C-alpha positions as a Python dict, from the first residue, in 0.01 Angstrom:
ca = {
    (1, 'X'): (0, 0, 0),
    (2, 'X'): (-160, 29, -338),
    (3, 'X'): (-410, 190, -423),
    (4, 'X'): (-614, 292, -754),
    (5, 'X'): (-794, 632, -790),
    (6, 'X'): (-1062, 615, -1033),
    (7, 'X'): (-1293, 915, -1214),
    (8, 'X'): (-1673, 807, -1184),
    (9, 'X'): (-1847, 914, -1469),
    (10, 'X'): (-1757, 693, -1849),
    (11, 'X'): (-1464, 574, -1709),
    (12, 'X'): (-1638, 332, -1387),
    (13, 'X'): (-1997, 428, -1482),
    (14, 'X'): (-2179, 512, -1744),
    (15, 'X'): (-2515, 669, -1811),
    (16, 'X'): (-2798, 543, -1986),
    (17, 'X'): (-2765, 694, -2292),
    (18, 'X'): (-2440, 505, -2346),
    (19, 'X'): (-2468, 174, -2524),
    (20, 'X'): (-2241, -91, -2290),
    (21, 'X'): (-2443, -376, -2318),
    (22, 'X'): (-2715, -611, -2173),
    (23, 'X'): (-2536, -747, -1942),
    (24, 'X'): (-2528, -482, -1678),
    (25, 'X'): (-2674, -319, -1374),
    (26, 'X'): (-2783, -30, -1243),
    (27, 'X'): (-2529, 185, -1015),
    (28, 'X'): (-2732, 520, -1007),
    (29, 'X'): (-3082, 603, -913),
    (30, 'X'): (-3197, 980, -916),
    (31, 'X'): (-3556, 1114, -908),
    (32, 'X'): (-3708, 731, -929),
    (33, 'X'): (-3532, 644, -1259),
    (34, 'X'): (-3234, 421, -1302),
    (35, 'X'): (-2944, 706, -1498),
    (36, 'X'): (-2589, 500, -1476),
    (37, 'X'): (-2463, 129, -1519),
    (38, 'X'): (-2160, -61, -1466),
    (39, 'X'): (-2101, -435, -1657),
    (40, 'X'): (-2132, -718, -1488),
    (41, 'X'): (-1766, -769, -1589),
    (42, 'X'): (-1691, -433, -1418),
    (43, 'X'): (-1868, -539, -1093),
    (44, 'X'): (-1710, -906, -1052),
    (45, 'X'): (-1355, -734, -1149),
    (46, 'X'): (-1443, -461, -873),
    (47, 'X'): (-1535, -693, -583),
    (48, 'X'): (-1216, -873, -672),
    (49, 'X'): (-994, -559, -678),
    (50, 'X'): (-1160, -444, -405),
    (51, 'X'): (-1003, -720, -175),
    (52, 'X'): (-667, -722, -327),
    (53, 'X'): (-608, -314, -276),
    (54, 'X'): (-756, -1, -216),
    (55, 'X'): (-991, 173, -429),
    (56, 'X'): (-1081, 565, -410),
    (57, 'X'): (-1330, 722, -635),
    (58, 'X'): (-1215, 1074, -739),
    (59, 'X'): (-1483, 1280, -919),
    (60, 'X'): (-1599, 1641, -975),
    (61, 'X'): (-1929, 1502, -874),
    (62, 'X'): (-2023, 1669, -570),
    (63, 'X'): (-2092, 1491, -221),
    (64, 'X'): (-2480, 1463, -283),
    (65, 'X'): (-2415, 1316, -636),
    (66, 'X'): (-2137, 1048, -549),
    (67, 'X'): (-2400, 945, -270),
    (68, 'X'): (-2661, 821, -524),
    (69, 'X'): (-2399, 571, -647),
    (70, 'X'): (-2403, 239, -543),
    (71, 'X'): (-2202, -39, -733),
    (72, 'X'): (-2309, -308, -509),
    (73, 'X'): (-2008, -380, -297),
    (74, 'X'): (-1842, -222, 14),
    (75, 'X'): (-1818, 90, 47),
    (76, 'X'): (-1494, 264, 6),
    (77, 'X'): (-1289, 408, 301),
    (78, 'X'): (-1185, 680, 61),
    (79, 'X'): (-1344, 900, -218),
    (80, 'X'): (-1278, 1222, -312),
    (81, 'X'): (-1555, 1466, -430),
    (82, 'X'): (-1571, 1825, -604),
    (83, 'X'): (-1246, 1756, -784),
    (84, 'X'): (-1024, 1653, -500),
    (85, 'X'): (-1154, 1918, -267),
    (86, 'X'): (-1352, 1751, -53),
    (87, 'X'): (-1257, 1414, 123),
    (88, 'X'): (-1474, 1142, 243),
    (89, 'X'): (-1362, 946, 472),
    (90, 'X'): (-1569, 612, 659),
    (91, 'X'): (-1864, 791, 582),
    (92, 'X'): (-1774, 1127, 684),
    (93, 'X'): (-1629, 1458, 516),
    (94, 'X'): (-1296, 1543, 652),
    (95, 'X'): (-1303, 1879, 775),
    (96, 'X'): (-950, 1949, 757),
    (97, 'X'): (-905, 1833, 403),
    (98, 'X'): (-1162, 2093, 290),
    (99, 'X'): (-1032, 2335, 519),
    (100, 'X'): (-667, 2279, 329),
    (101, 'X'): (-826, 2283, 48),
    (102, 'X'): (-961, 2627, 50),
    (103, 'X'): (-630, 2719, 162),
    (104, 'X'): (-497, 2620, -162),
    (105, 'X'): (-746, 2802, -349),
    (106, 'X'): (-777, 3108, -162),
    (107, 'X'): (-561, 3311, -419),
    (108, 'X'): (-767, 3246, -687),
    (109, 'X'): (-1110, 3345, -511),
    (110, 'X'): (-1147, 3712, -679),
    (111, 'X'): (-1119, 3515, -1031),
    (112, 'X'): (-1369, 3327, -926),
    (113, 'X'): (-1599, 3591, -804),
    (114, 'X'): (-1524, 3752, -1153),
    (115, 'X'): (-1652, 3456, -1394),
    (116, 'X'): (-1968, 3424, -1165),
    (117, 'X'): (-2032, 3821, -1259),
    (118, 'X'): (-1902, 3714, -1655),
    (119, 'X'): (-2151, 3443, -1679),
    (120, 'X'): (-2451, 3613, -1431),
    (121, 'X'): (-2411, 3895, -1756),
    (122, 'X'): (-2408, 3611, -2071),
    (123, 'X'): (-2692, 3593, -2223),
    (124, 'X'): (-2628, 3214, -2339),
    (125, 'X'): (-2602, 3092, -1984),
    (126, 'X'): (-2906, 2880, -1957),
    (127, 'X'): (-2909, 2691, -1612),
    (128, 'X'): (-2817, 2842, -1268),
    (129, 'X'): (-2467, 2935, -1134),
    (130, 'X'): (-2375, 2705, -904),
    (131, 'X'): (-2048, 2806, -636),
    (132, 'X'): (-1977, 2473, -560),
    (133, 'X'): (-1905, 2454, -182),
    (134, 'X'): (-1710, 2758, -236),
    (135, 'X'): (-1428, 2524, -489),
    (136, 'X'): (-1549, 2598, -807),
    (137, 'X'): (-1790, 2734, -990),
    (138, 'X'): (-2050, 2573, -1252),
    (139, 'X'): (-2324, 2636, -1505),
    (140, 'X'): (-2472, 2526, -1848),
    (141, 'X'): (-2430, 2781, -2170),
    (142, 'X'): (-2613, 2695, -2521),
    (143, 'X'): (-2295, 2827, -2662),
    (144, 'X'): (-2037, 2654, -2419),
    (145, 'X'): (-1719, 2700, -2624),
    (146, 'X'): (-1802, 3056, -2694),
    (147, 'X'): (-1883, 3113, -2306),
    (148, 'X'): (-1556, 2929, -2223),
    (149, 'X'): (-1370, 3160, -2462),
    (150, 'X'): (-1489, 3466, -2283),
    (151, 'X'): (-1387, 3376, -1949),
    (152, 'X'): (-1044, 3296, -2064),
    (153, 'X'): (-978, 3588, -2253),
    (154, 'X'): (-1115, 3812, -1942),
    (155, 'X'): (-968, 3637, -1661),
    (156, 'X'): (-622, 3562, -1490),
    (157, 'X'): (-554, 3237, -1612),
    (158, 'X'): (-277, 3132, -1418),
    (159, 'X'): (-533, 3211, -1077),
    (160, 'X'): (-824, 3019, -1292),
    (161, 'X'): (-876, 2716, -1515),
    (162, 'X'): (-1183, 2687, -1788),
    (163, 'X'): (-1306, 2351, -1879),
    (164, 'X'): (-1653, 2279, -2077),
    (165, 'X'): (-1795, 1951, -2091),
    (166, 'X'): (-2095, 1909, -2360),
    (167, 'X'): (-2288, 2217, -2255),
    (168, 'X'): (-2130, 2238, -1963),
    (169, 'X'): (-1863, 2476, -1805),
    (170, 'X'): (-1642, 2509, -1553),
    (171, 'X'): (-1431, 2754, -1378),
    (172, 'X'): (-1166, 2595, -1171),
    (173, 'X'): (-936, 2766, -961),
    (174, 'X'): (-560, 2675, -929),
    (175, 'X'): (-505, 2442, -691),
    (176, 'X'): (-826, 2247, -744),
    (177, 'X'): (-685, 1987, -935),
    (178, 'X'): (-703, 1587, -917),
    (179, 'X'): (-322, 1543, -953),
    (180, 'X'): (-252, 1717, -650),
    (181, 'X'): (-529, 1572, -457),
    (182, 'X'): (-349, 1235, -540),
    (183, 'X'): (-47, 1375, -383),
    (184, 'X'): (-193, 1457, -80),
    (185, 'X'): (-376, 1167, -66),
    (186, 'X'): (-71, 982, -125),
    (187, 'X'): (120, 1164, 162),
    (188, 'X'): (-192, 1052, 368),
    (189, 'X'): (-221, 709, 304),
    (190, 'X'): (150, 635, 283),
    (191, 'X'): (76, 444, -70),
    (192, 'X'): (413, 331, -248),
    (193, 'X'): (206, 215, -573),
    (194, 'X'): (-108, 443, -738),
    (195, 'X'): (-291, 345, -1014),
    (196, 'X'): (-496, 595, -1194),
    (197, 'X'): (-788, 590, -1455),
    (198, 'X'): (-997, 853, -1609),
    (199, 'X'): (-1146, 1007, -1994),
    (200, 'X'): (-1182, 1382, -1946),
    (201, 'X'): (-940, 1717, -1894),
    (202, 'X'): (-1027, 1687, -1521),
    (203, 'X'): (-801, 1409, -1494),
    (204, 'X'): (-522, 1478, -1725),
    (205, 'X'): (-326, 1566, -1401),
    (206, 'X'): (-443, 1297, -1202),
    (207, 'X'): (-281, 1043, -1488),
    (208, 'X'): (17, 1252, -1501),
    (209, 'X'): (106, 1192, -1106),
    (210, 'X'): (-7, 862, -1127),
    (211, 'X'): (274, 552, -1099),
    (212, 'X'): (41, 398, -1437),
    (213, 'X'): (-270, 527, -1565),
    (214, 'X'): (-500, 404, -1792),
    (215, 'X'): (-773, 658, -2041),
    (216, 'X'): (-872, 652, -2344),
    (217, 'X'): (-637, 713, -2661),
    (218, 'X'): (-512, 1016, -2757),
    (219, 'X'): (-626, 1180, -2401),
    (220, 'X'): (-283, 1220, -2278),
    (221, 'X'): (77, 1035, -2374),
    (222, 'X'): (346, 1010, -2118),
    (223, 'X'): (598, 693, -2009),
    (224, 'X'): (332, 573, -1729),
    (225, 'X'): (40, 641, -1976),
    (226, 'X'): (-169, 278, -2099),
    (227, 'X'): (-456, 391, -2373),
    (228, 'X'): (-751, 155, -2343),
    (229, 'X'): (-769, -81, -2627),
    (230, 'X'): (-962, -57, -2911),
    (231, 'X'): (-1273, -157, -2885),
    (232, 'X'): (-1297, -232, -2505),
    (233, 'X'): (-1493, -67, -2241),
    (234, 'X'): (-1273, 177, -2024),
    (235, 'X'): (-1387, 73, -1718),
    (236, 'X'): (-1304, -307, -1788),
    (237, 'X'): (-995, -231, -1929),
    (238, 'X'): (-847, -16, -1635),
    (239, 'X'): (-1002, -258, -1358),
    (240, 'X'): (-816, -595, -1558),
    (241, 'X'): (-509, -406, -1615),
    (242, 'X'): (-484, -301, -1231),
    (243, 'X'): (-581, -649, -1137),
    (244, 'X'): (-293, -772, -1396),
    (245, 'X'): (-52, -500, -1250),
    (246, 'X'): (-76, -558, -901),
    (247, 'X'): (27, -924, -903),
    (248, 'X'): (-286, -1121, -941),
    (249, 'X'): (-359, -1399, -1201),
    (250, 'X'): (-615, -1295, -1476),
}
């Protein structure tokens, strides 16, 4: 089996404040207003993919957010929410995934109790702090890299993992990663092949266990690393390239 794990947001989608042409469509509606596209290049490539192998969104988007997505073909039997810690499967969450995945995680729970305190008490936290479903925790700071730097000097950071992200920012515990969600997914599916594509930290580790990844250049290097090309949409790129690897005829 082959399969290709994917990140969601600017590397299948992309919002509307990114420039990918008019030929597109809408994948994302929230609050009445059309907020993410895909190409129609991406969406013929995906229903084409989509017949050849098996394709599993992986995203730190939680469950409620990945639900307002909708590229326009089947859905998937897999995707993976909240960074790998929560599994969807035909529909439905898989309770024993999330309860293995808060296994994983449970050493790393005080550190996480400790940056909710650290960012309830900075003063350049500006939106709420979210414990998502008890995984990970995030927020939005007007000083993001400053916030970020305080947790990190103040916490255990081999229990606890800082990431910002524009204004936003992250604390991740150990064990919460995409890499080793492809691993277990991997052991659960069986797969012998996994493609994987992403832009961001998040899925650094996710492209390091992967048997070839695709992201942008310069993200990460490694032997099963392929940088999109210059000048070419990521999601295009990774889709044809999977397409190309898996046996099929441009």
């Amino acid at each position: 089996m082959t399969i290709l794990t994917t990140d969601l947001d600017n590397t299948l989608i992309y919002s509307y404040k990114y420039d990918i042409g008019k030929n597109k469509r809408c994948a994302e509606i929230y609050q009445g207003r059309e907020i993410s596209f895909i190409t129609e290049k991406t969406y013929e490539l995906l229903k084409q993919l989509s017949e050849k192998i098996m394709i599993v969104p992986v995203t730190t988007r939680t469950r409620e957010q990945y639900d307002r997505i909708d590229l326009g073909i089947k859905d998937f039997k897999y995707a993976l929410v909240c960074n790998g810690g929560v599994l969807i499967e035909n529909g439905e969450e898989n309770k024993q995934w999330y309860d293995d995945s808060r296994k994983l995680i449970q050493k790393s729970d005080s550190e996480i109790l400790r940056a909710i305190k650290l960012l309830k008490d900075d003063n350049e936290v500006c939106f709420e702090i979210r414990y998502i479903r008890e995984l990970f925790v995030f927020t939005k700071s007007n000083t993001p890299e400053k916030t970020a730097a305080c947790l990190r000097e103040t916490l255990d950071n081999e229990k606890v993992d800082i990431f910002t992200n524009g204004t936003k920012v992250y604390a991740v515990p150990k064990g919460l990663d995409k890499g080793l969600a492809l691993r277990r997914l991997r052991q659960k599916t069986g797969a012998d092949r996994i493609f994987a594509a992403g832009d961001s930290e998040f899925d650094i580790p996710m492209l390091k266990e992967a048997d070839k990844a695709f992201c942008p250049s310069g993200l990460v290097k490694g032997a099963n690393i392929y940088p999109c090309v210059e000048n070419e949409l990521l999601a295009e790129f990774m889709l044809q390239s999977t397409y190309d690897f898996s046996g099929n005829p441009k």
